[in-house]
mmCIF file of C-alpha atoms in Angstrom:
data_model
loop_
_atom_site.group_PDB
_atom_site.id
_atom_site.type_symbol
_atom_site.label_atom_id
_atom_site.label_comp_id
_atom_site.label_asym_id
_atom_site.label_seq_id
_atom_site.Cartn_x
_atom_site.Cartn_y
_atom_site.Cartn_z
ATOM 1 C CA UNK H 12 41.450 30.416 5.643
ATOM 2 C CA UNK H 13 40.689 30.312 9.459
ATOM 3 C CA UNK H 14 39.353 25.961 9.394
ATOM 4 C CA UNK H 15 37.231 26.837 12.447
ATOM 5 C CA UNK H 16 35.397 29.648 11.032
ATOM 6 C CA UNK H 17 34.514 28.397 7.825
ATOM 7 C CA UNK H 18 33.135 25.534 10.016
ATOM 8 C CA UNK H 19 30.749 28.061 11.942
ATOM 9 C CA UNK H 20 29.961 29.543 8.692
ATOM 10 C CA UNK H 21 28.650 26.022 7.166
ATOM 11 C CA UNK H 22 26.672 25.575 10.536
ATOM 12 C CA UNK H 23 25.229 28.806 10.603
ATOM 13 C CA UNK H 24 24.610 28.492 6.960
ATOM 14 C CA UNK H 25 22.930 25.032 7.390
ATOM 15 C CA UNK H 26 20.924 26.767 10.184
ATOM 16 C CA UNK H 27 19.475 29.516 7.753
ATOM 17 C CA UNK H 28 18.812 27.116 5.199
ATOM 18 C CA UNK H 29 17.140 23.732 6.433
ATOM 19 C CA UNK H 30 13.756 25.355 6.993
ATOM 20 C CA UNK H 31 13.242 26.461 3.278
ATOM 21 C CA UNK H 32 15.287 23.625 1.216
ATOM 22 C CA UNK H 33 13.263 21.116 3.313
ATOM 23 C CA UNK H 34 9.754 23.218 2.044
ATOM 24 C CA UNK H 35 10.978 23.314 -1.279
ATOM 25 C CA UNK H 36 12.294 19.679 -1.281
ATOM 26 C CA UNK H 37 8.436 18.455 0.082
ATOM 27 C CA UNK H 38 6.769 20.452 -2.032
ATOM 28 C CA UNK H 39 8.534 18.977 -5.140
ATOM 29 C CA UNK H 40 8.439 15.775 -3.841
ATOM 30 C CA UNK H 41 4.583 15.725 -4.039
ATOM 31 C CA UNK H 42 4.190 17.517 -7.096
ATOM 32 C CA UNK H 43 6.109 14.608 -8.829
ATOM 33 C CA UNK H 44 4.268 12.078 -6.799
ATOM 34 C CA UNK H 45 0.470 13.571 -7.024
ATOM 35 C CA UNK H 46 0.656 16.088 -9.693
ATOM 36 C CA UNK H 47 -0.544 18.964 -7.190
ATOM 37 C CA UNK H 48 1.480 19.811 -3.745
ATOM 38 C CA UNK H 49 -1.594 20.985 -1.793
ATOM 39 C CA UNK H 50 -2.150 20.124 2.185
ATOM 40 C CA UNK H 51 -5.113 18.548 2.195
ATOM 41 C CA UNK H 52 -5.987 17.767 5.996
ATOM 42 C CA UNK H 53 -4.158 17.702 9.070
ATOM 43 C CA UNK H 54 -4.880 14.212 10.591
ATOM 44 C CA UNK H 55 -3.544 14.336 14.638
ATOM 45 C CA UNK H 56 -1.048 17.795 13.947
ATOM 46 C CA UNK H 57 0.188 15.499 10.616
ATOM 47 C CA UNK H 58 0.093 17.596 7.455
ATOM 48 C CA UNK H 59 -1.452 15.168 5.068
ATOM 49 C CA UNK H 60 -0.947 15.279 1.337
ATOM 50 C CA UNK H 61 -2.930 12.239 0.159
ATOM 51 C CA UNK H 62 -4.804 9.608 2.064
ATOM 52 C CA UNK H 63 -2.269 7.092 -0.150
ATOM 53 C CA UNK H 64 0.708 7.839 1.495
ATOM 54 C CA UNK H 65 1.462 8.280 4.969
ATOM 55 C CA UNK H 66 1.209 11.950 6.993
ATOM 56 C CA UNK H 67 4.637 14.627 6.579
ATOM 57 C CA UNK H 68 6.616 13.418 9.798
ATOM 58 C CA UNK H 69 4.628 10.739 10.891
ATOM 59 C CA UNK H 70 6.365 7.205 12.059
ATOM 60 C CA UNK H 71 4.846 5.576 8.729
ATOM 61 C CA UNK H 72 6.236 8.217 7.124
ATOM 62 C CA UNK H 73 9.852 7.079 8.898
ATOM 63 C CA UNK H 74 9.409 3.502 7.776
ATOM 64 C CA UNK H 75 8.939 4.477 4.182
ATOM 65 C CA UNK H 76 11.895 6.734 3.907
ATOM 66 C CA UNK H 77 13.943 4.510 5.724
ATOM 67 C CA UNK H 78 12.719 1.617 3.528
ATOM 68 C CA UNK H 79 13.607 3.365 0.505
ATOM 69 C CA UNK H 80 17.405 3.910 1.411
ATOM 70 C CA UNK H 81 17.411 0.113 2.035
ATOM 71 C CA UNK H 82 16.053 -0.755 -1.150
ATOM 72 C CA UNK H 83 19.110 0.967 -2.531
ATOM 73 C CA UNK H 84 21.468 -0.675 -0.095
ATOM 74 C CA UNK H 85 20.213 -3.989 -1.023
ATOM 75 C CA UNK H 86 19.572 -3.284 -4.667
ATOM 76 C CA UNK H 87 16.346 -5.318 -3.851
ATOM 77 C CA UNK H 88 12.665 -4.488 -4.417
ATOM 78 C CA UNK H 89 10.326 -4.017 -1.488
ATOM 79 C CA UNK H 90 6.485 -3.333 -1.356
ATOM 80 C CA UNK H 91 5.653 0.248 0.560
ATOM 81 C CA UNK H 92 2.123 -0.444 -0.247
ATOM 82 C CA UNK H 93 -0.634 -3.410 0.496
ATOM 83 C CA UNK H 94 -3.910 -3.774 -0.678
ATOM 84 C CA UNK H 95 -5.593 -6.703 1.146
ATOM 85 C CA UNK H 96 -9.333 -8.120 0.515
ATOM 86 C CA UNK H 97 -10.678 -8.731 3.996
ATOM 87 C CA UNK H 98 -13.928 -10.579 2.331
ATOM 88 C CA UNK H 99 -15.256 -12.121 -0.736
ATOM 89 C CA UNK H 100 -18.734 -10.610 -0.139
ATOM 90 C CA UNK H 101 -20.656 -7.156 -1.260
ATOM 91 C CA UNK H 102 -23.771 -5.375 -0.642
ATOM 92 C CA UNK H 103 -23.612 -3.970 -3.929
ATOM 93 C CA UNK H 104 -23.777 -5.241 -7.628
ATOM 94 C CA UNK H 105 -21.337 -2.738 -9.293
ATOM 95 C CA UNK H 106 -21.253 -2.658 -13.180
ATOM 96 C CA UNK H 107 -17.521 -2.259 -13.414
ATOM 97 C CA UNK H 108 -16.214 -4.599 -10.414
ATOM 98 C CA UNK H 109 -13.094 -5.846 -10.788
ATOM 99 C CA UNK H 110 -13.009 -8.432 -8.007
ATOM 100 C CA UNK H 111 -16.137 -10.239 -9.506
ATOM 101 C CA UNK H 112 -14.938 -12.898 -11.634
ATOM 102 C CA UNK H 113 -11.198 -12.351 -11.096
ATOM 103 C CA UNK H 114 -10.990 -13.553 -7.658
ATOM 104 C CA UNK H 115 -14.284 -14.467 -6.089
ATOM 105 C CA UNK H 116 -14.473 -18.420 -5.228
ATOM 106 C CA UNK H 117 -17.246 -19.204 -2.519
ATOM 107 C CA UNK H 118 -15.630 -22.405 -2.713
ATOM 108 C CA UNK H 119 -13.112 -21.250 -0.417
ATOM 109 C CA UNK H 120 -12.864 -19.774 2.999
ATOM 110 C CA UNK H 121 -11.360 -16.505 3.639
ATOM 111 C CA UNK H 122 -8.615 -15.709 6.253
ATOM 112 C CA UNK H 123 -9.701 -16.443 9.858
ATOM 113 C CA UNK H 124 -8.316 -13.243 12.385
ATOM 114 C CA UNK H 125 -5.479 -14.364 13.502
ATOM 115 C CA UNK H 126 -4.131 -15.411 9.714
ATOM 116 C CA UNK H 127 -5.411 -11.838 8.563
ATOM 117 C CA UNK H 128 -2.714 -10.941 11.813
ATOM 118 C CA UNK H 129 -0.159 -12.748 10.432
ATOM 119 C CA UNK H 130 -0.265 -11.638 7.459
ATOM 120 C CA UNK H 131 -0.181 -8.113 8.573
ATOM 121 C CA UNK H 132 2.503 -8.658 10.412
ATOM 122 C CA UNK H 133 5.023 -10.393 7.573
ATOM 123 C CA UNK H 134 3.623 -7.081 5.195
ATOM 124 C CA UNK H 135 5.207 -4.911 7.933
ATOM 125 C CA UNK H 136 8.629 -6.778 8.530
ATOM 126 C CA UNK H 137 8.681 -6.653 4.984
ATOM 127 C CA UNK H 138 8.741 -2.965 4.665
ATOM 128 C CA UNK H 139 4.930 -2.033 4.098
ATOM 129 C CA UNK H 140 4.052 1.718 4.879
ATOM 130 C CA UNK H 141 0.661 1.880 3.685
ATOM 131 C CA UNK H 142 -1.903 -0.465 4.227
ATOM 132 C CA UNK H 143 -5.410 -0.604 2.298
ATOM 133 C CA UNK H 144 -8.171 -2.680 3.297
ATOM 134 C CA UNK H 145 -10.615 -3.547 0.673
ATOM 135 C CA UNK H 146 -13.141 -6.393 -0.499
ATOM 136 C CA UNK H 147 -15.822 -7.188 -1.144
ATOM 137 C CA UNK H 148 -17.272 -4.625 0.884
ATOM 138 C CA UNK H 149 -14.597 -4.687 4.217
ATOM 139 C CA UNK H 150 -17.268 -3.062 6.336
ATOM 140 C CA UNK H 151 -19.774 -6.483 6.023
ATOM 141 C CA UNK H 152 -16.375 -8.115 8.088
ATOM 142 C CA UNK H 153 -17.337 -8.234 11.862
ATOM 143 C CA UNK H 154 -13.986 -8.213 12.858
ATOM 144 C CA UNK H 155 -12.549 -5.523 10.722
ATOM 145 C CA UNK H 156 -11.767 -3.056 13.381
ATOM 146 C CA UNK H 157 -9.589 -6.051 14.988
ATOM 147 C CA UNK H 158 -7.530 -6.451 12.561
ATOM 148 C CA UNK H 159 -6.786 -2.884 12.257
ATOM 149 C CA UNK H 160 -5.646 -2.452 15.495
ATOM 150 C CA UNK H 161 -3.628 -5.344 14.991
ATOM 151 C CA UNK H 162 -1.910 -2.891 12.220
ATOM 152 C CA UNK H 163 1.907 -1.162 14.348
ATOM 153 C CA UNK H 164 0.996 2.196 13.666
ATOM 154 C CA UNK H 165 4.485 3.294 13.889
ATOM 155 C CA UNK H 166 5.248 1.651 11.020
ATOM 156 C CA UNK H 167 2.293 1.858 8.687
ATOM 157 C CA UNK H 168 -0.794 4.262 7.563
ATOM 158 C CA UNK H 169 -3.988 2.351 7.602
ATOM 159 C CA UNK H 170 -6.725 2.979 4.570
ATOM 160 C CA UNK H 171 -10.312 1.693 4.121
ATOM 161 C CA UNK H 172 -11.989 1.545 0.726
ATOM 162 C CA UNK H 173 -15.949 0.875 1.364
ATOM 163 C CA UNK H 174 -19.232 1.563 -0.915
ATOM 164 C CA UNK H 175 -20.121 3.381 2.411
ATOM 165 C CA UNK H 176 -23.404 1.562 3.164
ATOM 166 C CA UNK H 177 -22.658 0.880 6.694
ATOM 167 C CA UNK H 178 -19.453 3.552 7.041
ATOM 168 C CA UNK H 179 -21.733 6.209 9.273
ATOM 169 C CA UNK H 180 -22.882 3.031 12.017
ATOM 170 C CA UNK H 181 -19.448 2.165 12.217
ATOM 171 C CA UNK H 182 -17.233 5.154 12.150
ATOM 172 C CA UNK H 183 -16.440 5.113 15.999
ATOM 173 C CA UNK H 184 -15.410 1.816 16.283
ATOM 174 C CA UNK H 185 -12.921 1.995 13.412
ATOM 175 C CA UNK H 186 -11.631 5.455 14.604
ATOM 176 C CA UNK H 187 -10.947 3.615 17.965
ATOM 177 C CA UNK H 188 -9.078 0.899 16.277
ATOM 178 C CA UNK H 189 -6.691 3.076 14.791
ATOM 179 C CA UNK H 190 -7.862 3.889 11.373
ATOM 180 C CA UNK H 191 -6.534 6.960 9.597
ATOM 181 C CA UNK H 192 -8.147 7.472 6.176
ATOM 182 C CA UNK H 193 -11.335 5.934 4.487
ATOM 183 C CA UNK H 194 -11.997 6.019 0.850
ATOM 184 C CA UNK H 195 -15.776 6.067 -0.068
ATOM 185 C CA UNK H 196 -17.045 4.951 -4.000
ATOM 186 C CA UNK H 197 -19.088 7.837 -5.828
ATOM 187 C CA UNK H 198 -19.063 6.980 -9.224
ATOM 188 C CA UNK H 199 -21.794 9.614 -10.246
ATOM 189 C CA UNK H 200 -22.983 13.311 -8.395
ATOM 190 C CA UNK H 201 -26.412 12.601 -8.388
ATOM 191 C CA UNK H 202 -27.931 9.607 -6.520
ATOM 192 C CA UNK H 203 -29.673 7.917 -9.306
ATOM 193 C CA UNK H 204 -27.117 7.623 -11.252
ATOM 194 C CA UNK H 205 -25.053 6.232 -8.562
ATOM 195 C CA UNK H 206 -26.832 4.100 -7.272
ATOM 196 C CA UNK H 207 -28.043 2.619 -10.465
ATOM 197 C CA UNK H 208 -24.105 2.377 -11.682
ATOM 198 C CA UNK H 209 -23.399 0.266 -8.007
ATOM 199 C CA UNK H 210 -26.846 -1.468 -8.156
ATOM 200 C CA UNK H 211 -28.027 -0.696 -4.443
ATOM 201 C CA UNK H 212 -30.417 1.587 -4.012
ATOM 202 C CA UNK H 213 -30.460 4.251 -1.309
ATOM 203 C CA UNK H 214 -26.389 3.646 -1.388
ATOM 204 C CA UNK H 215 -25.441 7.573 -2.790
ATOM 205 C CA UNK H 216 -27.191 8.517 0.524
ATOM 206 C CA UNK H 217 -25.952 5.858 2.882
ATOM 207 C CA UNK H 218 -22.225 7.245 1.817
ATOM 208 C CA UNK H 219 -22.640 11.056 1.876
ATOM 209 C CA UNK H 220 -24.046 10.453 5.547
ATOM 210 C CA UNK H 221 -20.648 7.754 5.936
ATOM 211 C CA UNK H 222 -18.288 10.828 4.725
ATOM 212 C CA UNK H 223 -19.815 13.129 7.420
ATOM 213 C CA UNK H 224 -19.493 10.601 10.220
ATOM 214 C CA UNK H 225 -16.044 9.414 9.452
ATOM 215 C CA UNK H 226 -14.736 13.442 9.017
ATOM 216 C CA UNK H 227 -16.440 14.556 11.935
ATOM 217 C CA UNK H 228 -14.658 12.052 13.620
ATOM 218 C CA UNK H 229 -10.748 13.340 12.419
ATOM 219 C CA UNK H 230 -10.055 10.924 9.602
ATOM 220 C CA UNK H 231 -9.079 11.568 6.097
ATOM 221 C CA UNK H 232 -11.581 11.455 3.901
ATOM 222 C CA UNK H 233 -11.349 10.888 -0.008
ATOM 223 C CA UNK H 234 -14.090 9.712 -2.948
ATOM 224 C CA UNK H 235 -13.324 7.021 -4.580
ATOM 225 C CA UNK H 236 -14.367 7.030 -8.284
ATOM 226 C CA UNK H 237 -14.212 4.935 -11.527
ATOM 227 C CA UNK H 238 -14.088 7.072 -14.729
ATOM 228 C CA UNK H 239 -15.191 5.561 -18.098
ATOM 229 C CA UNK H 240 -14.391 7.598 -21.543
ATOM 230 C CA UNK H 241 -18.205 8.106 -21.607
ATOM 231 C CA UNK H 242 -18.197 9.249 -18.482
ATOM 232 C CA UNK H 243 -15.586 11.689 -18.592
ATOM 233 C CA UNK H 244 -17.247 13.238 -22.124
ATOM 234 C CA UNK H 245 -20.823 13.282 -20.493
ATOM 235 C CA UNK H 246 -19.018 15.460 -17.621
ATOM 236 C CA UNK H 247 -19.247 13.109 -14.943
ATOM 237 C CA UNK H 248 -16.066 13.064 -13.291
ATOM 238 C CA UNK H 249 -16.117 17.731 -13.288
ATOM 239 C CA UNK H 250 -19.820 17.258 -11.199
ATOM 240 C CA UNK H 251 -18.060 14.507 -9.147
ATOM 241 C CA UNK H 252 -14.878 17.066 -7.802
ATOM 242 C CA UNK H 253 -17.570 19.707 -7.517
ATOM 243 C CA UNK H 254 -20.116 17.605 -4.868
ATOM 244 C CA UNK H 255 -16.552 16.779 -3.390
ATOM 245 C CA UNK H 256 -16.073 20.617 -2.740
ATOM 246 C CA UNK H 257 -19.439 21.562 -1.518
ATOM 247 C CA UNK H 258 -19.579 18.121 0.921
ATOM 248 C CA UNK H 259 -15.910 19.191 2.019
ATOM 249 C CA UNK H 260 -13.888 16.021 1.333
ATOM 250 C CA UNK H 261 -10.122 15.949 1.473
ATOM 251 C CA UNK H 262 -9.439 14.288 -1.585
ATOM 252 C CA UNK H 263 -10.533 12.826 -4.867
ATOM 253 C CA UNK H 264 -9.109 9.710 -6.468
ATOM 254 C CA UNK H 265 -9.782 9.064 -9.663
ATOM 255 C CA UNK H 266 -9.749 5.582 -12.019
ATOM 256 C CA UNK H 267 -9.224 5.359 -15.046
ATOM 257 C CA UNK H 268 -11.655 2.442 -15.518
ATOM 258 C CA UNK H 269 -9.768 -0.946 -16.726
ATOM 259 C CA UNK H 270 -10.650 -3.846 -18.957
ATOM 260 C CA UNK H 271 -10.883 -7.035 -15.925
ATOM 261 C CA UNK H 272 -13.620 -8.181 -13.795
ATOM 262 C CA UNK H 273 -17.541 -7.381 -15.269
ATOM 263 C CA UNK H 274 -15.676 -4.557 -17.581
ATOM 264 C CA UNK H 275 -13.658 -7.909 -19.470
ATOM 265 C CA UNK H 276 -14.851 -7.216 -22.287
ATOM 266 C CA UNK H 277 -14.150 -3.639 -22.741
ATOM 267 C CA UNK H 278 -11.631 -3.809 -25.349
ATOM 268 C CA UNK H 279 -11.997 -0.310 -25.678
ATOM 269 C CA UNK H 280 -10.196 0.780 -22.738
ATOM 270 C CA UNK H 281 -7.350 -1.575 -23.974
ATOM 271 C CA UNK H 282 -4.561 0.959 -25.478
ATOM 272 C CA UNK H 283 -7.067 3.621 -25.646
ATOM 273 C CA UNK H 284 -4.169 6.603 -23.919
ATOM 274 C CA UNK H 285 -6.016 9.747 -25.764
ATOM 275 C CA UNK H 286 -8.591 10.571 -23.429
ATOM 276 C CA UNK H 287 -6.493 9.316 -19.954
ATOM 277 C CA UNK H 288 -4.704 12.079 -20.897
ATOM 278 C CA UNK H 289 -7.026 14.326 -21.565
ATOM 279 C CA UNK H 290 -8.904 13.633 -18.536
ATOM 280 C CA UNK H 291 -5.281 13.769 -16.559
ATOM 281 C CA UNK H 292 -5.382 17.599 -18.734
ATOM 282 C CA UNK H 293 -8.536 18.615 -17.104
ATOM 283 C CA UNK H 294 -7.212 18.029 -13.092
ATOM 284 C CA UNK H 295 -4.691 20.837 -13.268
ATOM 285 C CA UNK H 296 -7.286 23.836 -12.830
ATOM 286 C CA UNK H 297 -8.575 21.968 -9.922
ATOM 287 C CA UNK H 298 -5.525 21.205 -8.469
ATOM 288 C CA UNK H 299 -4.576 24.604 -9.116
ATOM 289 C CA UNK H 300 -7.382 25.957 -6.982
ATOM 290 C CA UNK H 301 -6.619 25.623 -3.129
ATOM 291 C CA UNK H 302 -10.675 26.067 -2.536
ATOM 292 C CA UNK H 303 -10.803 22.631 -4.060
ATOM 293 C CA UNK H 304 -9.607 18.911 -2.724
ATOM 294 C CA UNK H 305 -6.620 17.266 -3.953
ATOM 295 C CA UNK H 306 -7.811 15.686 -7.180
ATOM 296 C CA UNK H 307 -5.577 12.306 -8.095
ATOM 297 C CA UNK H 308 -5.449 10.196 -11.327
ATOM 298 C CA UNK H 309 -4.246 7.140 -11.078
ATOM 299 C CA UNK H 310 -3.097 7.454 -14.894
ATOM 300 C CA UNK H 311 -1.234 10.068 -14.021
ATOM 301 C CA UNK H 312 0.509 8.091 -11.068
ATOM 302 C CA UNK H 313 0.883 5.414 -13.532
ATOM 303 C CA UNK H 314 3.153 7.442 -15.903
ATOM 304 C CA UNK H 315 5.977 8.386 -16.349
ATOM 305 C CA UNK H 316 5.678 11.030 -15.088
ATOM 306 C CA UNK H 317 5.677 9.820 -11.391
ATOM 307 C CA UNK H 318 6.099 6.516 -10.170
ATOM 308 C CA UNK H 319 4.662 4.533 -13.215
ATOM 309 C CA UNK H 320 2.892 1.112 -12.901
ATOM 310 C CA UNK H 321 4.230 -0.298 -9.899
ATOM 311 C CA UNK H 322 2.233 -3.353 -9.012
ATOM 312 C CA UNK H 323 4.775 -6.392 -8.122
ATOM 313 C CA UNK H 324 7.767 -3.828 -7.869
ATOM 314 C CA UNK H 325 6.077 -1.950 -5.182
ATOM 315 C CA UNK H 326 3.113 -2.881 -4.470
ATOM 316 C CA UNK H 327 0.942 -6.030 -4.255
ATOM 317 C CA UNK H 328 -2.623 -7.276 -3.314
ATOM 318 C CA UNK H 329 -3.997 -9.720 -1.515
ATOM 319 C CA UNK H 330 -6.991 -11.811 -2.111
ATOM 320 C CA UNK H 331 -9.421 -13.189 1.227
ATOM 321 C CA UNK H 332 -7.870 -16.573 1.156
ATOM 322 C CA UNK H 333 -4.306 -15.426 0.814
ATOM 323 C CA UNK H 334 -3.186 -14.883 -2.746
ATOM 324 C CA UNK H 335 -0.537 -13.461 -3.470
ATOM 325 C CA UNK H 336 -0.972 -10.735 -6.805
ATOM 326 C CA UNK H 337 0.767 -8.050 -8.088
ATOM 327 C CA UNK H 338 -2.149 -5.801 -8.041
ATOM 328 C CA UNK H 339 -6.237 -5.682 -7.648
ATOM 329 C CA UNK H 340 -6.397 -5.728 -11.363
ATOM 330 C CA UNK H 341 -4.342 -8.294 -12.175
ATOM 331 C CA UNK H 342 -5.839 -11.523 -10.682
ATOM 332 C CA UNK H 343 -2.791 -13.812 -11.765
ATOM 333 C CA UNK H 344 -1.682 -16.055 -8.634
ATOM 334 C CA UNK H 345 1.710 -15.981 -7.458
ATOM 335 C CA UNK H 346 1.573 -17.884 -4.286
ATOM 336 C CA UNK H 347 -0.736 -18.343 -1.337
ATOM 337 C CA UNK H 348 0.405 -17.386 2.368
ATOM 338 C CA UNK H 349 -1.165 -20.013 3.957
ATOM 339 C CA UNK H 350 1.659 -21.973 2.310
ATOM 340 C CA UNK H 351 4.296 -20.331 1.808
ATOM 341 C CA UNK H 352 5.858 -17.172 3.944
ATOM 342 C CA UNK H 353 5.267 -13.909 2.541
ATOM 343 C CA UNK H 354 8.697 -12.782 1.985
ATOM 344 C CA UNK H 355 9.557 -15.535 -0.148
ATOM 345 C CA UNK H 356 6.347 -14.852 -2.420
ATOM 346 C CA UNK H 357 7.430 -11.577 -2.896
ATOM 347 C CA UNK H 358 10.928 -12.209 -3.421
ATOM 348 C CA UNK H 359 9.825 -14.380 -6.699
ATOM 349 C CA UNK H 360 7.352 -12.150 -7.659
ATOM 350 C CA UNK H 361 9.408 -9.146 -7.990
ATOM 351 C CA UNK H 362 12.198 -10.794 -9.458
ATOM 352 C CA UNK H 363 10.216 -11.968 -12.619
ATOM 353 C CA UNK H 364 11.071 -9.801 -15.744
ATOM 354 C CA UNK H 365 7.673 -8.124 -15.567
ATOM 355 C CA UNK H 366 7.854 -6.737 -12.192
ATOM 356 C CA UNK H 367 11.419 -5.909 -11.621
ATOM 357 C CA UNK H 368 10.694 -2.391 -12.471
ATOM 358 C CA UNK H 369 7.747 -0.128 -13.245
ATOM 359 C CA UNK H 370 6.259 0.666 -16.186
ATOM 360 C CA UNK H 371 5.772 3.486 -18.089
ATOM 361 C CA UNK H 372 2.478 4.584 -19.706
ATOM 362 C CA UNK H 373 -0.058 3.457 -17.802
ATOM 363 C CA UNK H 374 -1.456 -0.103 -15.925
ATOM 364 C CA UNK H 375 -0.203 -3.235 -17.854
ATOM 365 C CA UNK H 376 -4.163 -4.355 -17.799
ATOM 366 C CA UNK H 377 -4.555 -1.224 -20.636
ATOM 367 C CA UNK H 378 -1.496 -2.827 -22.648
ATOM 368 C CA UNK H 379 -1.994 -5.449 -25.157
ATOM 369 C CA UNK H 380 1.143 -7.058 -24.939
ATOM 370 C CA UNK H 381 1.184 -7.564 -21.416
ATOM 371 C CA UNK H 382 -2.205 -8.635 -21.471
ATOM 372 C CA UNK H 383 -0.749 -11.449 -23.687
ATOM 373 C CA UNK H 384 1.903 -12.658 -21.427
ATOM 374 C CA UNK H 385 1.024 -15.409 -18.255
ATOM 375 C CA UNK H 386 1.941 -13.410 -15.924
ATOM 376 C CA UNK H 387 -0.953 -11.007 -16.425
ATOM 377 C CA UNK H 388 -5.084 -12.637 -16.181
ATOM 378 C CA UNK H 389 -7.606 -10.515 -15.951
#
């Protein structure tokens, strides 16, 4: 056959079909990833999926796919996602917090500025795409919005998690600095109950004002919540996805809640799968539904049905004086960055048996045997 017209064929061919194998490809590649493939906002022209990973097309967006095929090439795990603690302080006295007694130490000082901009910077050469900013509460750190701007935007997404007590008063400045997508903690629908579970009161209001500053302003928007098995029998989490709806947030992340910090002792959230997955089992209508927001369980992330238990593999947290950790959960210390250069932290961490690759069923924190092993403290 005629070399140069097959050759026209295959272009015209490719022409026809890149549109719609590139939908379908996107739209599968989220299902996997969030269990739902809805647009949920569109941040700047972006279409956004989930305020966890970076918008379709963007630069971030770039960096992680180009990070990925790199991983490959070098057969070598890399982190695509940071949490980092900017303080060790909090406005609130939450029942379940898992910072409290895992890494708070007022005997030490947290990262100055420009160490918080170094450290930013080594997360990014080393392949970060996502960047979260939590505490504490972040939003009681003056210089917060400084440090975000500090974040290259072409390579990473920038995320705040806050209580929301002071999110409305300082929307604008964080918007300015470059900010993309704030997560805000409702652990209950009704304000009572909320601010009871968070021990501030007034706080329920302070956030659902925070919500409406932040989307009126463009940025993604997404509750927060921490789901106990009581919790999810007595209803809470359904009246939690419906406020969502009616207050028009983008999305709705959901915890199952773990056995560290104040909730230590809850041994009954320690290989306990039944209801996770019966709670993952309720999402789907809602998810379903393009009236609602994107609902996400981070059991069902945790799975294996997506990208399982990735903390150390690819992912890690950062406490306010520089510890290194393979996730907010797990407080075992790895290495401190004031000593030691990121890379090489990570390059140990990830290489230890536990973390070379994710896990299946769930966080290691809800598994016994990993619970038993040094490399896991609660």
């Amino acid at each position: 056959m005629n070399t140069w017209f097959n050759k026209l064929r295959l272009k015209l061919f490719i022409a026809q079909r890149t549109l719609g194998y590139t939908y379908d490809y996107v739209e599968q590649l989220y299902k996997i990833y969030l269990n739902h493939n809805k647009i949920i906002h569109f941040r700047d022209g972006y279409p956004v999926y989930s305020l966890s990973t970076p918008a379709l097309f963007s630069k971030p967006a770039a960096n992680f796919l180009a990070r990925s095929l790199y991983r490959s090439i070098q057969n070598k795990n890399i982190p695509n996602l940071l949490s980092f603690a900017v303080n060790d302080i909090c406005d609130a006295v939450c029942e379940h917090c898992s910072f409290f007694t895992g890494v708070d130490d007022r005997s030490r000082t947290a990262l100055n500025l420009d160490q918080c901009r170094r450290l930013i910077k080594e997360a990014q050469e080393l392949g970060v795409s996502v960047i979260n900013f939590v505490g504490g509460e972040p939003l009681l750190r003056q210089d917060l919005p400084q440090m975000i701007s500090s974040v290259d935007k072409s390579l990473s997404t920038t995320v705040l998690f806050t209580n929301g007590s002071h999110l409305a008063e300082r929307a604008a400045e964080l918007k300015k600095a470059g900010l993309d997508s704030v997560y805000i903690s409702l652990d209950a629908a009704e304000a009572e109950e909320h601010d009871r579970f968070r021990g501030k009161k007034g706080l329920f209001e302070q956030a659902i004002n925070g919500i409406g500053r932040a989307r009126a302003l463009g940025m993604s928007t997404g509750i927060s919540c921490s789901i106990t098995p009581e919790a999810f029998r007595a209803g809470i989490l359904g009246r939690i996805i419906e406020l969502g709806k009616r207050i028009g947030i983008h999305e709705i992340l959901v915890f199952d809640t773990l056995p560290t910090g104040r909730y230590k002792h809850r041994t009954d959230l320690i290989d306990n799968p039944d209801w996770v997955e019966e709670m993952i089992e309720s999402l789907s209508p809602y998810n379903q539904d393009p009236s609602y927001p994107g609902v996400v369980a981070f059991a069902y992330m945790t799975s294996h049905r997506s990208v399982g238990c990735s903390c150390g593999t690819s992912y890690l947290y950062i406490s306010p004086y520089g510890d290194v950790m393979s996730c907010d959960f797990n407080h075992a210390k790895f290495g401190n960055i004031l000593e030691t250069p990121l890379y090489r932290i990570w390059d140990q961490l990830s290489s230890l048996p536990d973390f070379r690759e994710a896990k299946w069923g769930g966080c290691k924190i809800k598994d016994s045997e990993f619970r038993a092993r040094e490399m896991i403290s609660s």
